[in-house]
PDB file of C-alpha atoms in Angstrom:
ATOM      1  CA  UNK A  13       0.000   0.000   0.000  1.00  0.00           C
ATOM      2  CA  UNK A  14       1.250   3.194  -0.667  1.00  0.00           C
ATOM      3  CA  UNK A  15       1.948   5.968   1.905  1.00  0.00           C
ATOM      4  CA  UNK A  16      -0.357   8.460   2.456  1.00  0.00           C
ATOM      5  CA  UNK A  17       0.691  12.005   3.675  1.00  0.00           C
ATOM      6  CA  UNK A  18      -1.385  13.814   6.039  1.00  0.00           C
ATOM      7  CA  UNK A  19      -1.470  17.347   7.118  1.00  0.00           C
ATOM      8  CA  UNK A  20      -2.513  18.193  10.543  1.00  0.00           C
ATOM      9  CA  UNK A  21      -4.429  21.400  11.001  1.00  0.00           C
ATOM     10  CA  UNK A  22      -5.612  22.515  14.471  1.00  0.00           C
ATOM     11  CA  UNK A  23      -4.563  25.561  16.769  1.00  0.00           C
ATOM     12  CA  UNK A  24      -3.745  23.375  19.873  1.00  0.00           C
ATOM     13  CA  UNK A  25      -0.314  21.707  19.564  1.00  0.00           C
ATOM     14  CA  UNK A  26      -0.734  19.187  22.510  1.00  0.00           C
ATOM     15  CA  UNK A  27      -4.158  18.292  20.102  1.00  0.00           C
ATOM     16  CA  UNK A  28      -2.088  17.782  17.025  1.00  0.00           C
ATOM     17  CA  UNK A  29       1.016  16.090  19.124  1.00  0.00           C
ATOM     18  CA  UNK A  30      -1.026  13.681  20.552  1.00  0.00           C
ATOM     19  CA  UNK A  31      -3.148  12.717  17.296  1.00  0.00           C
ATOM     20  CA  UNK A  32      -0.003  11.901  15.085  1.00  0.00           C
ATOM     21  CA  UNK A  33       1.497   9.355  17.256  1.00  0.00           C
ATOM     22  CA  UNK A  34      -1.654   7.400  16.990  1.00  0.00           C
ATOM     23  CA  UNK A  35      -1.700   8.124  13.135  1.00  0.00           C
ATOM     24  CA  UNK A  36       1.939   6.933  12.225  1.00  0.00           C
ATOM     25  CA  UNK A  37       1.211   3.912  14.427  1.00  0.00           C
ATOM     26  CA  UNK A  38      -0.511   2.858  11.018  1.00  0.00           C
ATOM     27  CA  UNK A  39       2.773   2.420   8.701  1.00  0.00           C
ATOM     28  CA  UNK A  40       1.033   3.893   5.244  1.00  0.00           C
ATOM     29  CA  UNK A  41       0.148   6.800   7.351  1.00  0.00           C
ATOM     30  CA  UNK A  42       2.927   9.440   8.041  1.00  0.00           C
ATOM     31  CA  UNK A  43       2.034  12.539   9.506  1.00  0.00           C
ATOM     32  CA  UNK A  44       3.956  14.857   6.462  1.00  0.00           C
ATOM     33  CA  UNK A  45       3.033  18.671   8.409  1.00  0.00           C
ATOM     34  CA  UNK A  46       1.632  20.582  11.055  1.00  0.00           C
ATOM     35  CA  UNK A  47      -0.243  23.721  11.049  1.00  0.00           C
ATOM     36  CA  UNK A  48      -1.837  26.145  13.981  1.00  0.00           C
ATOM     37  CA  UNK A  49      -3.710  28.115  11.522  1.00  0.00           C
ATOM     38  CA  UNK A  50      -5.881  28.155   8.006  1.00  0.00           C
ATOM     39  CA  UNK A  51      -2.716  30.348   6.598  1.00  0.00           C
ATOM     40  CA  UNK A  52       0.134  28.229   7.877  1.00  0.00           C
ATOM     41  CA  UNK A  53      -1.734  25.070   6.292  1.00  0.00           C
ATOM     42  CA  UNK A  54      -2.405  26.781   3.024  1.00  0.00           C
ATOM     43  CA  UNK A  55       1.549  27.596   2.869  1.00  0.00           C
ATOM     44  CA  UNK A  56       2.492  23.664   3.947  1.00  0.00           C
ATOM     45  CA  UNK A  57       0.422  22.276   0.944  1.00  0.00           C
ATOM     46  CA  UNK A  58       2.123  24.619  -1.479  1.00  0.00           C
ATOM     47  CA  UNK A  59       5.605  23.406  -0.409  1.00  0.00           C
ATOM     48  CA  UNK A  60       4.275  19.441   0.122  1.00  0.00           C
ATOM     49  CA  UNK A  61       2.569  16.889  -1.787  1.00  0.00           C
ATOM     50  CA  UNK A  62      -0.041  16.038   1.330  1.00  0.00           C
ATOM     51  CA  UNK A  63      -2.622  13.655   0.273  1.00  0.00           C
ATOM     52  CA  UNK A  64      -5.290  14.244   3.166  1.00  0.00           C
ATOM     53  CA  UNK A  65      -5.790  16.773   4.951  1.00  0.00           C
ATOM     54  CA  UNK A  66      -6.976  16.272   8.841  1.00  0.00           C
ATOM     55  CA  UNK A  67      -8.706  19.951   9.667  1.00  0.00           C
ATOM     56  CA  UNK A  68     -10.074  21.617  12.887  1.00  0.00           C
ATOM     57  CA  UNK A  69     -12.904  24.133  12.314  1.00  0.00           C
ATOM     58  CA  UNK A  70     -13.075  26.025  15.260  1.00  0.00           C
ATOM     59  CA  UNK A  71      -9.184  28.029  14.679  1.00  0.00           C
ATOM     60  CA  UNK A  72      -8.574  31.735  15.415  1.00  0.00           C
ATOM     61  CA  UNK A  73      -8.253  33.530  11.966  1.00  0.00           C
ATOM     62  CA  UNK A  74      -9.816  32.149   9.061  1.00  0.00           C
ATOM     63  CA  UNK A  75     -12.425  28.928  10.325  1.00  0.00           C
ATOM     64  CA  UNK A  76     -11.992  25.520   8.973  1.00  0.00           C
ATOM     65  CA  UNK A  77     -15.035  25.887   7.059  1.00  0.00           C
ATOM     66  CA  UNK A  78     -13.356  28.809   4.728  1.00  0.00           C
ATOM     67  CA  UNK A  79     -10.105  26.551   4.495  1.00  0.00           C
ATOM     68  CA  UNK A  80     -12.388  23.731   3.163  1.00  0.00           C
ATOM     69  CA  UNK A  81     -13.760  25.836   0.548  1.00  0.00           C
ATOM     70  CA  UNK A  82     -10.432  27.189   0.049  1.00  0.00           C
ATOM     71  CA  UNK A  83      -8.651  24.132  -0.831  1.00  0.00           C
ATOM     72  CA  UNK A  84     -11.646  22.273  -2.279  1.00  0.00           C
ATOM     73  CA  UNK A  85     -11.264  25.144  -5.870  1.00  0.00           C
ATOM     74  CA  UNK A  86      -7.517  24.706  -5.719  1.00  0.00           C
ATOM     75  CA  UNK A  87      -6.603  21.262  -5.136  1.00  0.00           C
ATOM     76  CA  UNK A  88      -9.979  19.263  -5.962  1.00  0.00           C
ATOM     77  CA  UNK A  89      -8.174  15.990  -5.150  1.00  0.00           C
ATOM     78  CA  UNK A  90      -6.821  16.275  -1.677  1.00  0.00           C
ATOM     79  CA  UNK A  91      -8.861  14.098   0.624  1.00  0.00           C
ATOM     80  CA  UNK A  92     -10.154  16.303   3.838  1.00  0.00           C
ATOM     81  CA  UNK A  93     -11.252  14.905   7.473  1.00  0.00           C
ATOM     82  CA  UNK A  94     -12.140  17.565   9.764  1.00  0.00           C
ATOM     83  CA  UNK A  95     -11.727  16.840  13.403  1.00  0.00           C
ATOM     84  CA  UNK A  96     -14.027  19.343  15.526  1.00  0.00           C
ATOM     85  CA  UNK A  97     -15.005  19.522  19.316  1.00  0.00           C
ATOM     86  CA  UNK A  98     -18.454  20.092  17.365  1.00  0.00           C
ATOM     87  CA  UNK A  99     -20.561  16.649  17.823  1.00  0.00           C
ATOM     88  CA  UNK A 100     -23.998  17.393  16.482  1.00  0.00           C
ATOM     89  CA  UNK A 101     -25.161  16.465  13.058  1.00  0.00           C
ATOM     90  CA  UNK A 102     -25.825  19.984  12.027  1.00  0.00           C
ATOM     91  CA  UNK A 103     -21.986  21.099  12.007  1.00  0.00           C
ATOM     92  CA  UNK A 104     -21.296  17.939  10.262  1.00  0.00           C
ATOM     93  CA  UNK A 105     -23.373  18.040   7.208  1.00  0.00           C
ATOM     94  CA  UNK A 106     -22.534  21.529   7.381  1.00  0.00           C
ATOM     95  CA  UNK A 107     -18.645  20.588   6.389  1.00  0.00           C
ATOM     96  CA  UNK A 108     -19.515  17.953   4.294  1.00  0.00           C
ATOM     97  CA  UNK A 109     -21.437  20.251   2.100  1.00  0.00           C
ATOM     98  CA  UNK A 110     -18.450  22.255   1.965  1.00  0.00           C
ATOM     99  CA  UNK A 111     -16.244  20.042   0.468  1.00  0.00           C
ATOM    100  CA  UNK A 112     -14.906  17.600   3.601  1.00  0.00           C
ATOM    101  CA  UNK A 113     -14.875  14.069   2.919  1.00  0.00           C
ATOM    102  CA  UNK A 114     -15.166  12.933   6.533  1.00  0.00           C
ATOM    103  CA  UNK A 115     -16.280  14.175  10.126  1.00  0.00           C
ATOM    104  CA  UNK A 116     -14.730  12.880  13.397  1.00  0.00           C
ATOM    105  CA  UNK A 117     -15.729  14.441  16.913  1.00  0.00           C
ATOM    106  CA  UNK A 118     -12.610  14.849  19.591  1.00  0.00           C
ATOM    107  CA  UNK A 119     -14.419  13.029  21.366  1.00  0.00           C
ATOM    108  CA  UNK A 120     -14.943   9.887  19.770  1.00  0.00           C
ATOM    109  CA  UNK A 121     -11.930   7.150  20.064  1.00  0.00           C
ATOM    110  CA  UNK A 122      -8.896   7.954  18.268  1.00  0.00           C
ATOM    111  CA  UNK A 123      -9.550   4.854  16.256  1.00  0.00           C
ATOM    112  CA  UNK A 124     -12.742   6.342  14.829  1.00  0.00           C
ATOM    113  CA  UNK A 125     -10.144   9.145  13.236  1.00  0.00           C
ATOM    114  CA  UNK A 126      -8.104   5.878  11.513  1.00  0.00           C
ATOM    115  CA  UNK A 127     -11.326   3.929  10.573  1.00  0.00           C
ATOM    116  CA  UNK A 128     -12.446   7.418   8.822  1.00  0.00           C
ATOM    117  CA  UNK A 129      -8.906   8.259   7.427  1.00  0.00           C
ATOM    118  CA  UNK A 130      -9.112   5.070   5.633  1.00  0.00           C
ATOM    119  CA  UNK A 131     -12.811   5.067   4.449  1.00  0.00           C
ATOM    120  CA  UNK A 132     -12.105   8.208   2.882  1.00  0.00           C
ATOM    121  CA  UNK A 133      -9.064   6.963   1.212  1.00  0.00           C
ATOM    122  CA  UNK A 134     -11.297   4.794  -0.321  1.00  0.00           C
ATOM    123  CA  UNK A 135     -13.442   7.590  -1.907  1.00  0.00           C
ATOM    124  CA  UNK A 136     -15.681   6.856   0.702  1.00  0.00           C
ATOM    125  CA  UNK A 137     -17.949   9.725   2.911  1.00  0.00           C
ATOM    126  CA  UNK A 138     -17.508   8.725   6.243  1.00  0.00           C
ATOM    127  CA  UNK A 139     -17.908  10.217   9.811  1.00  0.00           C
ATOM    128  CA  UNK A 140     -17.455   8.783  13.250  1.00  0.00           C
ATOM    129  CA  UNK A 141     -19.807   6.841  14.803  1.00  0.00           C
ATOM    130  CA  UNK A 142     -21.561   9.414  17.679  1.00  0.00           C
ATOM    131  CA  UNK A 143     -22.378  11.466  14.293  1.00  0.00           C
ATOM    132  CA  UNK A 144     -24.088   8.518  12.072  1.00  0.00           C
ATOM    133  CA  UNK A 145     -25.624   7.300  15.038  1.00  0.00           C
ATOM    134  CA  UNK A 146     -27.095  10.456  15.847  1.00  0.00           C
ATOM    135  CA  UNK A 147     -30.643  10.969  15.428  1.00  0.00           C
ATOM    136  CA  UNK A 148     -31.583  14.639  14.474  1.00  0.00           C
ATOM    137  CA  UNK A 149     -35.490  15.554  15.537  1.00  0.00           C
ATOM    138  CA  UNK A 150     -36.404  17.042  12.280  1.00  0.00           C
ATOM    139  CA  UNK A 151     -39.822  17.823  13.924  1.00  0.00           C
ATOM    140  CA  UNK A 152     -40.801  21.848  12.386  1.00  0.00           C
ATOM    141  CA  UNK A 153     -40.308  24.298  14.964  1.00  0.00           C
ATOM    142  CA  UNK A 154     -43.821  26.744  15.143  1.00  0.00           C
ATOM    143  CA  UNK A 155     -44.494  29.948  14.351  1.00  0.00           C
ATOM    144  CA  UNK A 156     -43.409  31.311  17.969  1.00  0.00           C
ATOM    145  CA  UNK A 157     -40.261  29.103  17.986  1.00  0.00           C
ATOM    146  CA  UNK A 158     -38.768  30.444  14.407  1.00  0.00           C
ATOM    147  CA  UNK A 159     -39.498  34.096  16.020  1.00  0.00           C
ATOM    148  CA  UNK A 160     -37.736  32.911  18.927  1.00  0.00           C
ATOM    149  CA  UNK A 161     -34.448  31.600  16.678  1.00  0.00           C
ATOM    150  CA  UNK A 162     -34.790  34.457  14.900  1.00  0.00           C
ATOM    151  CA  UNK A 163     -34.807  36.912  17.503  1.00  0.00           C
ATOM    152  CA  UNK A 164     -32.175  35.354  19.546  1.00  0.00           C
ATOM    153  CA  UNK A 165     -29.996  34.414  16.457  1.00  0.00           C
ATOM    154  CA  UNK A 166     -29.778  37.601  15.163  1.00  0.00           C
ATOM    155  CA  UNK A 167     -28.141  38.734  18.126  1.00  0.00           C
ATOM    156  CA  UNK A 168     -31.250  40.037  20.641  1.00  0.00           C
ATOM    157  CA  UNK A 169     -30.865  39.218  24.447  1.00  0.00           C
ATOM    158  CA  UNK A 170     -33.548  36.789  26.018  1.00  0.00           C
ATOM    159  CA  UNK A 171     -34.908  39.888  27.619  1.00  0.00           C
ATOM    160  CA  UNK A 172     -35.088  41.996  24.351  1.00  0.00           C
ATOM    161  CA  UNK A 173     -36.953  38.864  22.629  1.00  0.00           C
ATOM    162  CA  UNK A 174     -39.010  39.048  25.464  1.00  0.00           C
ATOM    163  CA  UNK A 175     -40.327  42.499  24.998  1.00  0.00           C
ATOM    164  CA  UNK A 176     -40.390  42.175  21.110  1.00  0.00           C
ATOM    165  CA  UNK A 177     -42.876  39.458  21.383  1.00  0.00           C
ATOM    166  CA  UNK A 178     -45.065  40.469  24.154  1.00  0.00           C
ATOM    167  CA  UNK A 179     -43.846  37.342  26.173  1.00  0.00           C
ATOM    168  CA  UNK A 180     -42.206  36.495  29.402  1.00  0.00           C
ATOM    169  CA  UNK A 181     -38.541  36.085  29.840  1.00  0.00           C
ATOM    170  CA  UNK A 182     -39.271  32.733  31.251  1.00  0.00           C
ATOM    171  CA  UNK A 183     -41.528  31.530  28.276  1.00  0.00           C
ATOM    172  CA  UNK A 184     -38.463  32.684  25.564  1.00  0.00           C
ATOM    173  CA  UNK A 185     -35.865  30.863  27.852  1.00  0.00           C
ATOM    174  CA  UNK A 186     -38.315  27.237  27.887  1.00  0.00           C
ATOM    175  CA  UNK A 187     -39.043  27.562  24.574  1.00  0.00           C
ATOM    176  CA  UNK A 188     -35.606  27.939  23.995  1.00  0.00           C
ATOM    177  CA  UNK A 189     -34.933  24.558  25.827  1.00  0.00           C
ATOM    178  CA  UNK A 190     -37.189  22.454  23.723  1.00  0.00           C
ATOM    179  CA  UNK A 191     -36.248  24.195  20.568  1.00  0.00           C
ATOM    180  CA  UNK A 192     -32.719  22.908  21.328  1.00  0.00           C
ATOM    181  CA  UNK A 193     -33.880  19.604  21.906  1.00  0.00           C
ATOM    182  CA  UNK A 194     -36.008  19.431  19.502  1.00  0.00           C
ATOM    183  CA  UNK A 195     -32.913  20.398  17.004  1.00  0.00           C
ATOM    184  CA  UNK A 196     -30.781  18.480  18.862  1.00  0.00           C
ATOM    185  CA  UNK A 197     -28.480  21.274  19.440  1.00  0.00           C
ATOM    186  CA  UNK A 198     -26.452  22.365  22.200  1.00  0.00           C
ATOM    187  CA  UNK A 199     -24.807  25.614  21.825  1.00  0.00           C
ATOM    188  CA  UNK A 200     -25.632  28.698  20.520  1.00  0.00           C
ATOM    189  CA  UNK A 201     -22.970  28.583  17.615  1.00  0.00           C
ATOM    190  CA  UNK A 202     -24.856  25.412  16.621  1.00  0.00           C
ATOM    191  CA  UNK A 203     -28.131  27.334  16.708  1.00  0.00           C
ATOM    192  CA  UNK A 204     -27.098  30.416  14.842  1.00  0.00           C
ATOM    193  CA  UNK A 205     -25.609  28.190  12.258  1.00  0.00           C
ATOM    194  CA  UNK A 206     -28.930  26.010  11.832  1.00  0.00           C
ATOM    195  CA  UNK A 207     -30.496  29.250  11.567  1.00  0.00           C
ATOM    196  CA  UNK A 208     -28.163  30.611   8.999  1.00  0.00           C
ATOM    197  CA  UNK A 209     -28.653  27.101   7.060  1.00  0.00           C
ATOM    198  CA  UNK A 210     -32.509  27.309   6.882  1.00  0.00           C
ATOM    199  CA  UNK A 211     -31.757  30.977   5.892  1.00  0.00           C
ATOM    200  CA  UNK A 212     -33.118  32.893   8.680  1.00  0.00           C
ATOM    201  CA  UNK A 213     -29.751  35.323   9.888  1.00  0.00           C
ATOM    202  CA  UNK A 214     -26.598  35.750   8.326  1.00  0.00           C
ATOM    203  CA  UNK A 215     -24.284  33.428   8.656  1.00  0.00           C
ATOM    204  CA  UNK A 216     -22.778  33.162  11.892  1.00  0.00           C
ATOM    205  CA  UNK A 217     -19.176  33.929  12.919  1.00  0.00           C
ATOM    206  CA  UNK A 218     -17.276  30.292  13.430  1.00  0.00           C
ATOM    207  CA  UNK A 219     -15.454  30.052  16.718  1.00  0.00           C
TER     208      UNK A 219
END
């Protein structure tokens, strides 16, 4: 088999220390570069035939999602895994649509990151298993609740949403609750990028 030559992309170097020692334990993996940033990457894979690309999306600078897009229109062959601290279906479609090949969670078992690695060699889509085995509530939100995202989304306090729909504080902050779990979602990035995907708010700013 031959080798394959990764590039590591993620701002935390204990993160990227500790994920290419379990990588090169595979011998046609070899961990070819490191980056902290979307810049430092793009540099690397001018300089270095890499062959997949293993990509955070939550970096300081320009996000993993731009980087994605970025490398998809110049170097359409390069296989990309992003590795995210993001575990909810949403975020992972989300990169997929963008051009990744595969989606692994930090915290799924560093063999899910090999297992993927490989599929994707294979020209496969793959993602680790707390994402496929995820079940996102598609249930539609009502009338209130998309006023609620909307509100909230677009940058309005609870208390401000509140007042703008002639509602308690309390009632915003439970609806809130079981719009989250209806979505399955548990941050507020994740919200405000559902909402930006469904085309409510502008797109969010990736953390």
């Amino acid at each position: 088999m031959l080798q394959c030559k990764i590039l590591l992309v993620d701002d935390h170097a204990a993160v990227r220390a500790g994920y290419r020692r379990f990588i090169e334990m595979e011998k046609h993996l070899l961990v070819a570069g490191e980056a902290s940033n979307a810049n430092d990457a793009w540099a690397l894979l001018e300089q270095e035939k890499i062959d997949l690309a293993v990509v955070d999306i939550s970096m300081p600078g320009q996000s993993g999602f731009e980087l994605i897009k970025r490398l998809r229109l110049k170097h359409p062959t390069l296989k990309i895994v992003v590795l995210s601290m993001h575990d909810t279906p949403v975020i992972a479609s989300k990169a997929i649509e963008q051009g990744a090949n595969g989606y692994v969670t930090k915290s799924s078992p560093p063999e899910e990151l090999i297992q993927v690695i490989q599929r994707v060699l294979g020209n496969q889509v793959a993602s680790s298993s707390d994402i496929e085995n995820a079940q996102v509530n598609v249930e539609v939100l009502t009338a209130r609740e998309m006023d609620i995202v909307r509100s909230l989304t677009a940058g309005a306090t609870i208390e401000q949403t509140a007042i703008s729909l002639g509602i308690s504080a309390k009632t915003v902050s439970n609806n809130l609750s079981q719009i989250r779990q209806k979505l399955n979602l548990q941050t507020d990035f994740e919200l405000a990028f559902w909402a930006w995907n469904k085309g409510l708010n502008p797109r969010p700013l990736s953390t």
